[in-house]
Each structure stands twice: as C-alpha cells, then as structure tokens.
PDB file of C-alpha atoms and ligand atoms in Angstrom:
ATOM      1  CA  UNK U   1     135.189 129.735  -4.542  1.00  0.00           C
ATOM      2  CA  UNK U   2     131.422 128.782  -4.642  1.00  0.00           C
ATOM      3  CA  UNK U   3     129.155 130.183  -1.949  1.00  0.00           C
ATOM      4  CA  UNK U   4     129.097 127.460   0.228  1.00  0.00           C
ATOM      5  CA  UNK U   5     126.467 126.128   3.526  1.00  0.00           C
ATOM      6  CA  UNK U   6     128.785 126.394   6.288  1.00  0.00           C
ATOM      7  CA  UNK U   7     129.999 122.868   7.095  1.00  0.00           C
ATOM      8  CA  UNK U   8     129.439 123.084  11.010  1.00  0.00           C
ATOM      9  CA  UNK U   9     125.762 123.768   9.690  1.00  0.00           C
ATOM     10  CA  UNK U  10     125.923 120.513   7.387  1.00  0.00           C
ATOM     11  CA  UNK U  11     127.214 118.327  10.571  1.00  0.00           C
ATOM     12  CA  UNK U  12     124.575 120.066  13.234  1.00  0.00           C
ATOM     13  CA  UNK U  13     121.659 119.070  10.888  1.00  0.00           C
ATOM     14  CA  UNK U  14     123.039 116.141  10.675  1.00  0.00           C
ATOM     15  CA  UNK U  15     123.374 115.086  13.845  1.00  0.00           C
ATOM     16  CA  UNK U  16     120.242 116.448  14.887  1.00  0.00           C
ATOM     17  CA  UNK U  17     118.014 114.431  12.159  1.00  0.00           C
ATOM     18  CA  UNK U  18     120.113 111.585  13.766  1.00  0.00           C
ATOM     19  CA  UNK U  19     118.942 112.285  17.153  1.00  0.00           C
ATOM     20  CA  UNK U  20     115.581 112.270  16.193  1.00  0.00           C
ATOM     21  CA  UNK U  21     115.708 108.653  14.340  1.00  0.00           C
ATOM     22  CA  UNK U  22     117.138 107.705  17.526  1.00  0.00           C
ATOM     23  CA  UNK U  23     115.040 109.174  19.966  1.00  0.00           C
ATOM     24  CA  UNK U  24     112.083 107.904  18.120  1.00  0.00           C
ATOM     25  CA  UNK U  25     113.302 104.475  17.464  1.00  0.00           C
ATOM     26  CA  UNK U  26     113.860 103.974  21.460  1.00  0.00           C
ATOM     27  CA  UNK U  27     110.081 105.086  21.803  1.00  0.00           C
ATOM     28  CA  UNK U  28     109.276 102.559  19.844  1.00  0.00           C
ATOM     29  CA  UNK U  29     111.276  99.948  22.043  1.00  0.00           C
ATOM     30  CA  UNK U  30     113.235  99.368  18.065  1.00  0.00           C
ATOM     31  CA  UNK U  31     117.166  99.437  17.713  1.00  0.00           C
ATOM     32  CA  UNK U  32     117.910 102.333  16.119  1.00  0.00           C
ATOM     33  CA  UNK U  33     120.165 100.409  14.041  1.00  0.00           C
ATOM     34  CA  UNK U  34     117.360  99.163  12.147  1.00  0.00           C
ATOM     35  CA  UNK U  35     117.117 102.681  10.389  1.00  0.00           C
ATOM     36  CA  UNK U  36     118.853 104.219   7.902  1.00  0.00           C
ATOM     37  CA  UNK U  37     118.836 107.914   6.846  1.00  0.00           C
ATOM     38  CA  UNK U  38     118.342 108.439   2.897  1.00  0.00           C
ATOM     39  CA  UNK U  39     119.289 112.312   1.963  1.00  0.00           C
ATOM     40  CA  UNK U  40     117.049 113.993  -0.099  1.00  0.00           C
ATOM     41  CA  UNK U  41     119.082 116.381  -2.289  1.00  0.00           C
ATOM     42  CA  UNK U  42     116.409 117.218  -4.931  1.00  0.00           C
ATOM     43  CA  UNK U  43     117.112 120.721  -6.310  1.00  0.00           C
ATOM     44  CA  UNK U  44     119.997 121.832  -4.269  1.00  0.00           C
ATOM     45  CA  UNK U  45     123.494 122.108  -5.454  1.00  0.00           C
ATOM     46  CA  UNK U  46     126.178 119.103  -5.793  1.00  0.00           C
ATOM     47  CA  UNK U  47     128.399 121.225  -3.185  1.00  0.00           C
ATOM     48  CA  UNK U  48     125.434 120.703  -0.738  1.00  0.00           C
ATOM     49  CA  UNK U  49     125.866 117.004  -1.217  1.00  0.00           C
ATOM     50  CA  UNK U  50     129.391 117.260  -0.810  1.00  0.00           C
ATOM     51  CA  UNK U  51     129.388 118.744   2.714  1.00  0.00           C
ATOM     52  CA  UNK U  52     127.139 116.233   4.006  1.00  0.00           C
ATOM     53  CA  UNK U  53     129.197 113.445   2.735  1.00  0.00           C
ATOM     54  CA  UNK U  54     131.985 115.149   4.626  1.00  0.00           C
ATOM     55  CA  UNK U  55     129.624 114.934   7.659  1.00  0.00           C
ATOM     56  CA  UNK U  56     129.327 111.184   7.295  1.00  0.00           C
ATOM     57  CA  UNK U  57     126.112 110.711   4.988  1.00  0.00           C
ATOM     58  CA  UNK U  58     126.245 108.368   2.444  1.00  0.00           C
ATOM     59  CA  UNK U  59     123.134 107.460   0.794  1.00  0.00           C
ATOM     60  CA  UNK U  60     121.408 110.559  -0.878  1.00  0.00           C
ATOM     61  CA  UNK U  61     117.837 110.235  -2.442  1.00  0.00           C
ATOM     62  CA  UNK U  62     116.920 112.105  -5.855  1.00  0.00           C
ATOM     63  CA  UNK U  63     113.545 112.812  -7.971  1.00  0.00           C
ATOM     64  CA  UNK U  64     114.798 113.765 -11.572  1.00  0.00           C
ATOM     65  CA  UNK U  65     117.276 111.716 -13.676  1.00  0.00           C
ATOM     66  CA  UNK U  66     118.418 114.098 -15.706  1.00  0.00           C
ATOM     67  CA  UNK U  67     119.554 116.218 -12.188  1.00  0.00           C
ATOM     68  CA  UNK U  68     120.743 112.655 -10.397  1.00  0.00           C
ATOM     69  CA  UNK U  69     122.793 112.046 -13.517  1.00  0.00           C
ATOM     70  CA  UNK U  70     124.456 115.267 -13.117  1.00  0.00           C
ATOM     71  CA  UNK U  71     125.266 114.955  -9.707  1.00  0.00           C
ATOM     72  CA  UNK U  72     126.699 111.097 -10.101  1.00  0.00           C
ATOM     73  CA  UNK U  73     128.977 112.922 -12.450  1.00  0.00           C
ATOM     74  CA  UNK U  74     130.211 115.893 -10.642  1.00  0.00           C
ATOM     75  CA  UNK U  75     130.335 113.321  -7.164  1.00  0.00           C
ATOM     76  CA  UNK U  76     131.952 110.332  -9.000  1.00  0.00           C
ATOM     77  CA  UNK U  77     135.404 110.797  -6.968  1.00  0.00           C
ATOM     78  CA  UNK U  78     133.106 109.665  -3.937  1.00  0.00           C
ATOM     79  CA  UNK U  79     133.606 106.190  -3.930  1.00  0.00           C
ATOM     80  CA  UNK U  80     131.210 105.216  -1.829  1.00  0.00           C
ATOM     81  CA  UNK U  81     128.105 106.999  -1.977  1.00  0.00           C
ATOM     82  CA  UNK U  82     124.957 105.346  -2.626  1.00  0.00           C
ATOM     83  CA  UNK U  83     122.471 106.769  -4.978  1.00  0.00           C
ATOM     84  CA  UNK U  84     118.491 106.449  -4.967  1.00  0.00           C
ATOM     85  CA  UNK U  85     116.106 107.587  -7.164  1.00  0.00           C
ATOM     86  CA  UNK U  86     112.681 108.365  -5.658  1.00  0.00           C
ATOM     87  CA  UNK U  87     111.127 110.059  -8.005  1.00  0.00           C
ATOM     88  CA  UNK U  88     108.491 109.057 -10.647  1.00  0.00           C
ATOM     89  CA  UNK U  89     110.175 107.129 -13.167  1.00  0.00           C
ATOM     90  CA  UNK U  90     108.553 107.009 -16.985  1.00  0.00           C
ATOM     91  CA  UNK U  91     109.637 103.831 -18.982  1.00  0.00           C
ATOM     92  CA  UNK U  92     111.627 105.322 -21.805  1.00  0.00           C
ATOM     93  CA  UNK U  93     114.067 106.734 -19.067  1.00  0.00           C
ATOM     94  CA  UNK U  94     115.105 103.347 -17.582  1.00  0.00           C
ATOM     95  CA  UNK U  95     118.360 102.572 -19.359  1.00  0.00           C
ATOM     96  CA  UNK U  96     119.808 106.133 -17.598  1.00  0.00           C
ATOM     97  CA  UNK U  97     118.745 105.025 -14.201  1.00  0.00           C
ATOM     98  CA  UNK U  98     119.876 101.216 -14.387  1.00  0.00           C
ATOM     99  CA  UNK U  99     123.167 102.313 -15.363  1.00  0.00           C
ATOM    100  CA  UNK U 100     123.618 105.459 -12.453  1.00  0.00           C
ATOM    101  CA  UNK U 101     121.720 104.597  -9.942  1.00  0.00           C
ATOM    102  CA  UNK U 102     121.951 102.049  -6.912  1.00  0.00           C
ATOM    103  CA  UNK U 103     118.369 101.648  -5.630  1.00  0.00           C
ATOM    104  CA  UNK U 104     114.672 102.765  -7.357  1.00  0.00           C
ATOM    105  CA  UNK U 105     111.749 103.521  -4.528  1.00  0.00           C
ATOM    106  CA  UNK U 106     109.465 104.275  -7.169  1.00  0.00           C
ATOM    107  CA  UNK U 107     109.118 101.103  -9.062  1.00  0.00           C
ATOM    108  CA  UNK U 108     104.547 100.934  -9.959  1.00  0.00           C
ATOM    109  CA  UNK U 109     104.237  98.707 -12.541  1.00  0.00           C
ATOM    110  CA  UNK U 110     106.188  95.157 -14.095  1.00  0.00           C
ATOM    111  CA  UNK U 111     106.967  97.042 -16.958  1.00  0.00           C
ATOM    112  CA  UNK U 112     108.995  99.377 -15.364  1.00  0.00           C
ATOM    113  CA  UNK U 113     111.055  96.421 -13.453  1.00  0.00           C
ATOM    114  CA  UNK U 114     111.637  94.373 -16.390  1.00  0.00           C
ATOM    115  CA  UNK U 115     112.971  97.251 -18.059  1.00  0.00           C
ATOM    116  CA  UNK U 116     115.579  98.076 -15.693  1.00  0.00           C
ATOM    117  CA  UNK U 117     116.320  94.166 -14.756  1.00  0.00           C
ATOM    118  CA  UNK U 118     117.114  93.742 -18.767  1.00  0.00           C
ATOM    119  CA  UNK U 119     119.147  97.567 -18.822  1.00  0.00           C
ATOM    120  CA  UNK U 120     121.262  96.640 -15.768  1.00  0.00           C
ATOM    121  CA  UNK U 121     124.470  95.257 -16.606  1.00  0.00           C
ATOM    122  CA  UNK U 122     125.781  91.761 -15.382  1.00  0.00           C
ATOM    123  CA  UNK U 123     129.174  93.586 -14.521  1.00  0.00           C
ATOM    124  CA  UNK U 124     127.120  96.166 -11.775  1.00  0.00           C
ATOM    125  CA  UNK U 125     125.382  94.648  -8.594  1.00  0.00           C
ATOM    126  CA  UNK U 126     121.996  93.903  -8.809  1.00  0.00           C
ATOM    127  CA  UNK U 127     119.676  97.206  -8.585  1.00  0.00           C
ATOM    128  CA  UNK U 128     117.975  97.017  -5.518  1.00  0.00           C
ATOM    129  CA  UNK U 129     114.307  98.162  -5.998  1.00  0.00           C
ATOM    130  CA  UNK U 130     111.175  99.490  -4.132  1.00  0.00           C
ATOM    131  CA  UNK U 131     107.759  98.835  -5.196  1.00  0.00           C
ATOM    132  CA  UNK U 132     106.140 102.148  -4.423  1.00  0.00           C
ATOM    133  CA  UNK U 133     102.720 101.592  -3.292  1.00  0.00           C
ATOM    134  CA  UNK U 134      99.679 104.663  -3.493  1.00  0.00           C
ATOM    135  CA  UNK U 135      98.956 104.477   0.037  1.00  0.00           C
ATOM    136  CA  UNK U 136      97.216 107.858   0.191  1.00  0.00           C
ATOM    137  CA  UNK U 137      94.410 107.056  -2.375  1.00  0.00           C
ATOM    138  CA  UNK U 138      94.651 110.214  -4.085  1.00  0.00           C
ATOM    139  CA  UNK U 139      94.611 109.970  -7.631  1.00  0.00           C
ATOM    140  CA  UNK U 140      97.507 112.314  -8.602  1.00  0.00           C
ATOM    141  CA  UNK U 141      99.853 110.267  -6.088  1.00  0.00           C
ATOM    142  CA  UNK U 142     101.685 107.168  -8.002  1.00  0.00           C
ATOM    143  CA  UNK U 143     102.241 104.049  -6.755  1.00  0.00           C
ATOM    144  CA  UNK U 144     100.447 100.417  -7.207  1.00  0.00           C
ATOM    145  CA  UNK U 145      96.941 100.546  -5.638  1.00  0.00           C
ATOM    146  CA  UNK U 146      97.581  98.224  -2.570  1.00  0.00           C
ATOM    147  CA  UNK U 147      95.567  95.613  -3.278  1.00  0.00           C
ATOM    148  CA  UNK U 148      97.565  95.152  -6.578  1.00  0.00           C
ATOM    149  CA  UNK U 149     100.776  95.322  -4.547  1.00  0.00           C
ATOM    150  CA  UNK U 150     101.796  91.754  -3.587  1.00  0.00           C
ATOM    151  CA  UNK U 151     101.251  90.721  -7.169  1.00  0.00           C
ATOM    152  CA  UNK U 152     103.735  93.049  -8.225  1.00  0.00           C
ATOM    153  CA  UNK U 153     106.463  92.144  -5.329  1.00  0.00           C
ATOM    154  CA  UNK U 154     105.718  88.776  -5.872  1.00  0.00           C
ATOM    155  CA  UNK U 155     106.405  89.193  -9.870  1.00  0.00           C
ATOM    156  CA  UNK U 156     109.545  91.623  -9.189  1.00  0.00           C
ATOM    157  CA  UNK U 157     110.537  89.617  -7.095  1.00  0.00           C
ATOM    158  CA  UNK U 158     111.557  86.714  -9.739  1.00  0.00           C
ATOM    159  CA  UNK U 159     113.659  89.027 -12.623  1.00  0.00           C
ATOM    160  CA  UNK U 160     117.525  88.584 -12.791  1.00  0.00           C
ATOM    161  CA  UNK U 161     119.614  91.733 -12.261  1.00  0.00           C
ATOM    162  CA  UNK U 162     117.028  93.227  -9.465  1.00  0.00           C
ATOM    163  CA  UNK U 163     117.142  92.654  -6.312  1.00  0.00           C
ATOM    164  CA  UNK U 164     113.569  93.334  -4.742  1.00  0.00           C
ATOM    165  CA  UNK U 165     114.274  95.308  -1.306  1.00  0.00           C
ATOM    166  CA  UNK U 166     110.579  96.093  -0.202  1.00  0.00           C
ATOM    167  CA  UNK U 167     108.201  98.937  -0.123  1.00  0.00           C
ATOM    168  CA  UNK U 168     107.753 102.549  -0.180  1.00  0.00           C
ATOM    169  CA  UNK U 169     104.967 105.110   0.504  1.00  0.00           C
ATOM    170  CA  UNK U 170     103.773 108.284   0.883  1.00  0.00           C
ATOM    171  CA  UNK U 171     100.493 109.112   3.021  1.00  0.00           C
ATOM    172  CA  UNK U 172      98.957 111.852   1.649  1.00  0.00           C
ATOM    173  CA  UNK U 173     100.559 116.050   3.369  1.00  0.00           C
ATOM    174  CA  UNK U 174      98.448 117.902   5.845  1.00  0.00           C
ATOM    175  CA  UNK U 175      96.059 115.335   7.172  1.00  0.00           C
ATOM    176  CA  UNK U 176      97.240 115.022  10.439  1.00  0.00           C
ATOM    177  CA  UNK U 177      99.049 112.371  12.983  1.00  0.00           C
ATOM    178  CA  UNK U 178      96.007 110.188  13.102  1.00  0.00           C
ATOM    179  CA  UNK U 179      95.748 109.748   9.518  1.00  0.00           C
ATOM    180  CA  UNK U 180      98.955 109.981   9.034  1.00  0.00           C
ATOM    181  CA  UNK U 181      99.245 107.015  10.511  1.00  0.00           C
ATOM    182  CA  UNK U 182      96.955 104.834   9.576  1.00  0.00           C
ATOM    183  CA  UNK U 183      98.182 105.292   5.725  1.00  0.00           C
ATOM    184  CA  UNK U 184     101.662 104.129   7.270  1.00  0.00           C
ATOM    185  CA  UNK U 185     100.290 101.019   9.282  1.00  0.00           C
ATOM    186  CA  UNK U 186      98.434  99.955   6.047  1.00  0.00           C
ATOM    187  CA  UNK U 187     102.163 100.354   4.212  1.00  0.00           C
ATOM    188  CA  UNK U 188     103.344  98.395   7.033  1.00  0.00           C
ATOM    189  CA  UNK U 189     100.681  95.539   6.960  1.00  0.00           C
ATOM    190  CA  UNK U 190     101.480  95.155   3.281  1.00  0.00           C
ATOM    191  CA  UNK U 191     105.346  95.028   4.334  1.00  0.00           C
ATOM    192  CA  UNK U 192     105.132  92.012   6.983  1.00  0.00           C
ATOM    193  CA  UNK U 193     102.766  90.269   4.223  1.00  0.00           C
ATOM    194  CA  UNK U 194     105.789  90.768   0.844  1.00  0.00           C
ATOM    195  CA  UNK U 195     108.539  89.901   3.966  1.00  0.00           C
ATOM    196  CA  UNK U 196     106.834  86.771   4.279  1.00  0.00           C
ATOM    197  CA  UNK U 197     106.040  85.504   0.358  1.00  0.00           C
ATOM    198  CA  UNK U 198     109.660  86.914  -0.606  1.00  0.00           C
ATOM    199  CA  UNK U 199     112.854  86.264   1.336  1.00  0.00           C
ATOM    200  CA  UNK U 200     115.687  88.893   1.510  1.00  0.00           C
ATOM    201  CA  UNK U 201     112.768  91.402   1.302  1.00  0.00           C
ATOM    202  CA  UNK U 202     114.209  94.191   4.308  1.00  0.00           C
ATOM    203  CA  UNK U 203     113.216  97.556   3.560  1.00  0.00           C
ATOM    204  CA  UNK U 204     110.627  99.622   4.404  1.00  0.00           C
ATOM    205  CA  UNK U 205     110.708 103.219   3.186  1.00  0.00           C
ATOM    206  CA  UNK U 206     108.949 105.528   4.899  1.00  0.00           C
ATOM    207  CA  UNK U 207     108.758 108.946   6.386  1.00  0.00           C
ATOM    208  CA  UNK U 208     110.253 112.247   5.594  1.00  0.00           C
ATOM    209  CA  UNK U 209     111.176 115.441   7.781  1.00  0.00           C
ATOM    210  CA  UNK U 210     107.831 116.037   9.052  1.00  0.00           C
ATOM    211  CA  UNK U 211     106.689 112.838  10.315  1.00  0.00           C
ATOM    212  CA  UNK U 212     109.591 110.541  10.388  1.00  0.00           C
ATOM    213  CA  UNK U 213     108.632 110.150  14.319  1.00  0.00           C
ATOM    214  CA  UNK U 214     105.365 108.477  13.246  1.00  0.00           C
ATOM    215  CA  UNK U 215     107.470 106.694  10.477  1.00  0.00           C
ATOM    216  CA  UNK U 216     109.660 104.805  12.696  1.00  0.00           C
ATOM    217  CA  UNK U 217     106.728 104.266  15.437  1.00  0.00           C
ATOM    218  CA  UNK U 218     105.332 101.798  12.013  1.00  0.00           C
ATOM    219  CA  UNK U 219     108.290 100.321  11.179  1.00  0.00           C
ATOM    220  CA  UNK U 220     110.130 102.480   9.170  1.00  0.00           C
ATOM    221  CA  UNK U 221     113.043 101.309   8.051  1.00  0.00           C
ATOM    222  CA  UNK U 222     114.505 104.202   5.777  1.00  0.00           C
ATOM    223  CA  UNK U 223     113.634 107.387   6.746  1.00  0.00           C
ATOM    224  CA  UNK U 224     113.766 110.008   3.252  1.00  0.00           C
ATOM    225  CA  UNK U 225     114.735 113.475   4.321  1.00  0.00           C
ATOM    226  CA  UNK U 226     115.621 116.541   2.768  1.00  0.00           C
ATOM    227  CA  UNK U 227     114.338 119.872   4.275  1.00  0.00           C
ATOM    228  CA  UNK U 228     115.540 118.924   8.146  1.00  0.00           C
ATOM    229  CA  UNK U 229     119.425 118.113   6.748  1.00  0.00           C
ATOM    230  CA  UNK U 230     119.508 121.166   3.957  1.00  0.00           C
ATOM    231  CA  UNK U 231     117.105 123.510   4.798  1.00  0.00           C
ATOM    232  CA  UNK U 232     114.479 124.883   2.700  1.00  0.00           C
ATOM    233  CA  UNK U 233     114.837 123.815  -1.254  1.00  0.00           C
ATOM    234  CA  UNK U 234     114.665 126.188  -4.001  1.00  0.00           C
ATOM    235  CA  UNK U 235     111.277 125.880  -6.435  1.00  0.00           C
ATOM    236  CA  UNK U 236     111.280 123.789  -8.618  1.00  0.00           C
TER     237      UNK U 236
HETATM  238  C1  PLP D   1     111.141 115.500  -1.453  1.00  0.00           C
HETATM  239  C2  PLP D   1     110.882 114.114  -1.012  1.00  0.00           C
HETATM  240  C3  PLP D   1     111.241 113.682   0.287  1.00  0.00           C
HETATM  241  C4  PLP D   1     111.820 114.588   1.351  1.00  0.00           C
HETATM  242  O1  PLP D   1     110.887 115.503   1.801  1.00  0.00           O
HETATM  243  P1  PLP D   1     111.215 116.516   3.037  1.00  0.00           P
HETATM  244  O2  PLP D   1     109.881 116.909   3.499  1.00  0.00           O
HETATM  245  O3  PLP D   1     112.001 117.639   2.446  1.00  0.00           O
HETATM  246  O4  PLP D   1     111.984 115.758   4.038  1.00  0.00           O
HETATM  247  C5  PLP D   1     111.040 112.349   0.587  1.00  0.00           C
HETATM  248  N1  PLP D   1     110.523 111.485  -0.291  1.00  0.00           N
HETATM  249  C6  PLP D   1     110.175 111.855  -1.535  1.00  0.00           C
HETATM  250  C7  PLP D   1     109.606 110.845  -2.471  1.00  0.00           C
HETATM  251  C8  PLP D   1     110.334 113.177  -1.932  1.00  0.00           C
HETATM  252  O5  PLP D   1     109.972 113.543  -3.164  1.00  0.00           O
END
C-alpha cells in the first residue's frame, strides 16, 4: 500500500475551500454557482488526486506537461475528470497538450493558439482556452501585456478546434489586498470588454488559496487552488 493523505483530510479541505467560495461569493451579493473550483495538483502524487476525486472534485489544474501527462495516464479510469494546464506553455510542446488536456489558461501569444487549434483532433471537443494576460507588470511574469490582450481574444477567438473561454491572471505575491486588487479589477475590466466583442466568452480565472476572497469580490469565475485542498507542496 502507498502512504496515503487520510481521505477524511481530502473531504475536510475540501469542503472547507468550498465554504470559503461560498461565503465570499454571498459577500459579493454573486451566486455561488457562478464559481468553479480548479485543483491545483502541481508536484504532488497521482494518489493525492485520486482522493479528492473521491471527495467530489473534478477539474484539477497542472503546470508541467511532462507531469500532467503522467497523471492523465495513471487517472485515465476516471472518466470524467477534467484536466487544465496552467502552466507556461513553450510552442514545440503543443501537440502533447492538445491531445491530453481539456482546457489551456496560459495561452500569450497567436502562435501558441494556432498551434494547438491545428494539433487538436476533429474527433476530441474543442480545447477550451484562456488567454493569460501579465496583469502584474513584472517582467518575469508571462502573459500578453493588457493592452495587447483584446487583439489576441479577438484573433483566438476565430481558429477552428478552440474554443476561446476567457481570461486568466495573476497579480503579482506579497503586495497586499489593495493592490491585490486593483491588478484583479484591471483583469476584470479587460474580461467585460472580450465578453462583449466575443460571444460564448464565460470564464474568468482568477485567484488562488491566498486571495481567492478578493478573487471572487472581482468576478472570479474559477478560483485555482492548490495549497488550501493538499497542503503544502513539495519543491520543485
Ligand atoms: C500553483 C498555482 C496555483 C495555486 O496556488 P496556491 O497558492 O497553492 O493555491 C494557481 N495558479 C497557478 C498558475 C499556479 O501555478
């Protein structure tokens, strides 16, 4: 038997991350309906993915292809989980993720989202796609520069086997609620403007464990979280 997180554990961090999304979604006068929970499994173990699909989750979030594609293996006998990479995603590595994965968060640049529209195959469902926009400023983060972003949802927005979902962003760690959220309104500003050039445009991804509160207050609509449903990760 593999050393295993104790199940109860899996299902009280569940519910509890839960609570939250709800509790912060009726602050916001928003049905908490409107927001779905995306597991973050980076680094941790397929077994830890496992338990928390026994606990209900379905959708689970990953950074590294090579790991995802792993995991989609050692998972496949659960039918219906939902997988999303969210990770940084070089060019030459597209066919892998258009042919595991069920949504990208990370798409930056055309190139990337012609790539996977032409390595998708006609027999899958389209891959639904983020356009992952550098709302912190900092140079090291990716993401399109937001005044470059509605050209690029615009332009995703028109290739064949994609379907363009919305946006995601990351404000930049440690700067506090205030600026915390004013990187998040500017992600949601840039949201209500792609809703209303492309139709069927509905997500919003936003927020992890540490400030998924302020996340949902700006319209949130998929909260990413890994360390409040598994705990602290191993280094990479
Ligand atoms: C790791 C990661 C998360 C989850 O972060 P936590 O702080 O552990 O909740 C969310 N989004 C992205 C893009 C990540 O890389």
């Amino acid at each position: 038997m593999t050393a295993s997180f104790p199940a109860s554990q899996a299902n009280e961090r569940l519910a509890n991350v839960q609570l939250r999304i709800r509790a912060a979604a009726q602050q916001a006068g928003r049905d908490p309906g409107e927001i779905a929970l995306l597991a973050v499994s980076k680094l941790l173990h397929s077994d830890r993915i496992r338990e928390l699909y026994s606990a209900g989750q379905r959708a689970f979030g990953e950074n590294y292809l090579q790991e995802a594609e792993a995991k989609v293996a050692e998972l496949s006998d659960l039918r219906d989980i939902e997988w999303h990479l969210i990770g940084p995603l070089q060019s030459n590595k597209t066919r892998g993720v258009a042919e595991t994965m069920h949504w990208v968060h990370s798409v930056d640049r055309l190139k990337i989202a012609e790539r996977l529209s032409a390595q998708r195959s006609a027999n899958l469902a389209p891959l639904n796609l983020c356009v992952q926009v550098n709302i912190s400023g900092e140079d090291s983060k990716s993401g399109v520069a937001p005044n470059e972003a509605l050209a690029l949802v615009d332009a995703v927005s028109r290739l064949p086997q994609v379907r363009l979902r919305g946006l995601m962003g990351m404000p930049e760690p440690g700067i506090g609620e205030a600026a915390t959220r004013a990187q998040f309104l500017m992600l949601q500003s840039l949201f209500i403007a792609a809703k209303a050039k492309v139709p069927g445009i509905d997500t919003l991804s936003m927020g992890m464990s540490d400030d998924l509160e302020i996340a949902v207050a700006c319209g949130s609509t998929m909260v990413r979280v890994g360390t409040a449903l598994f705990g602290a990760r191993p280094a990479n």
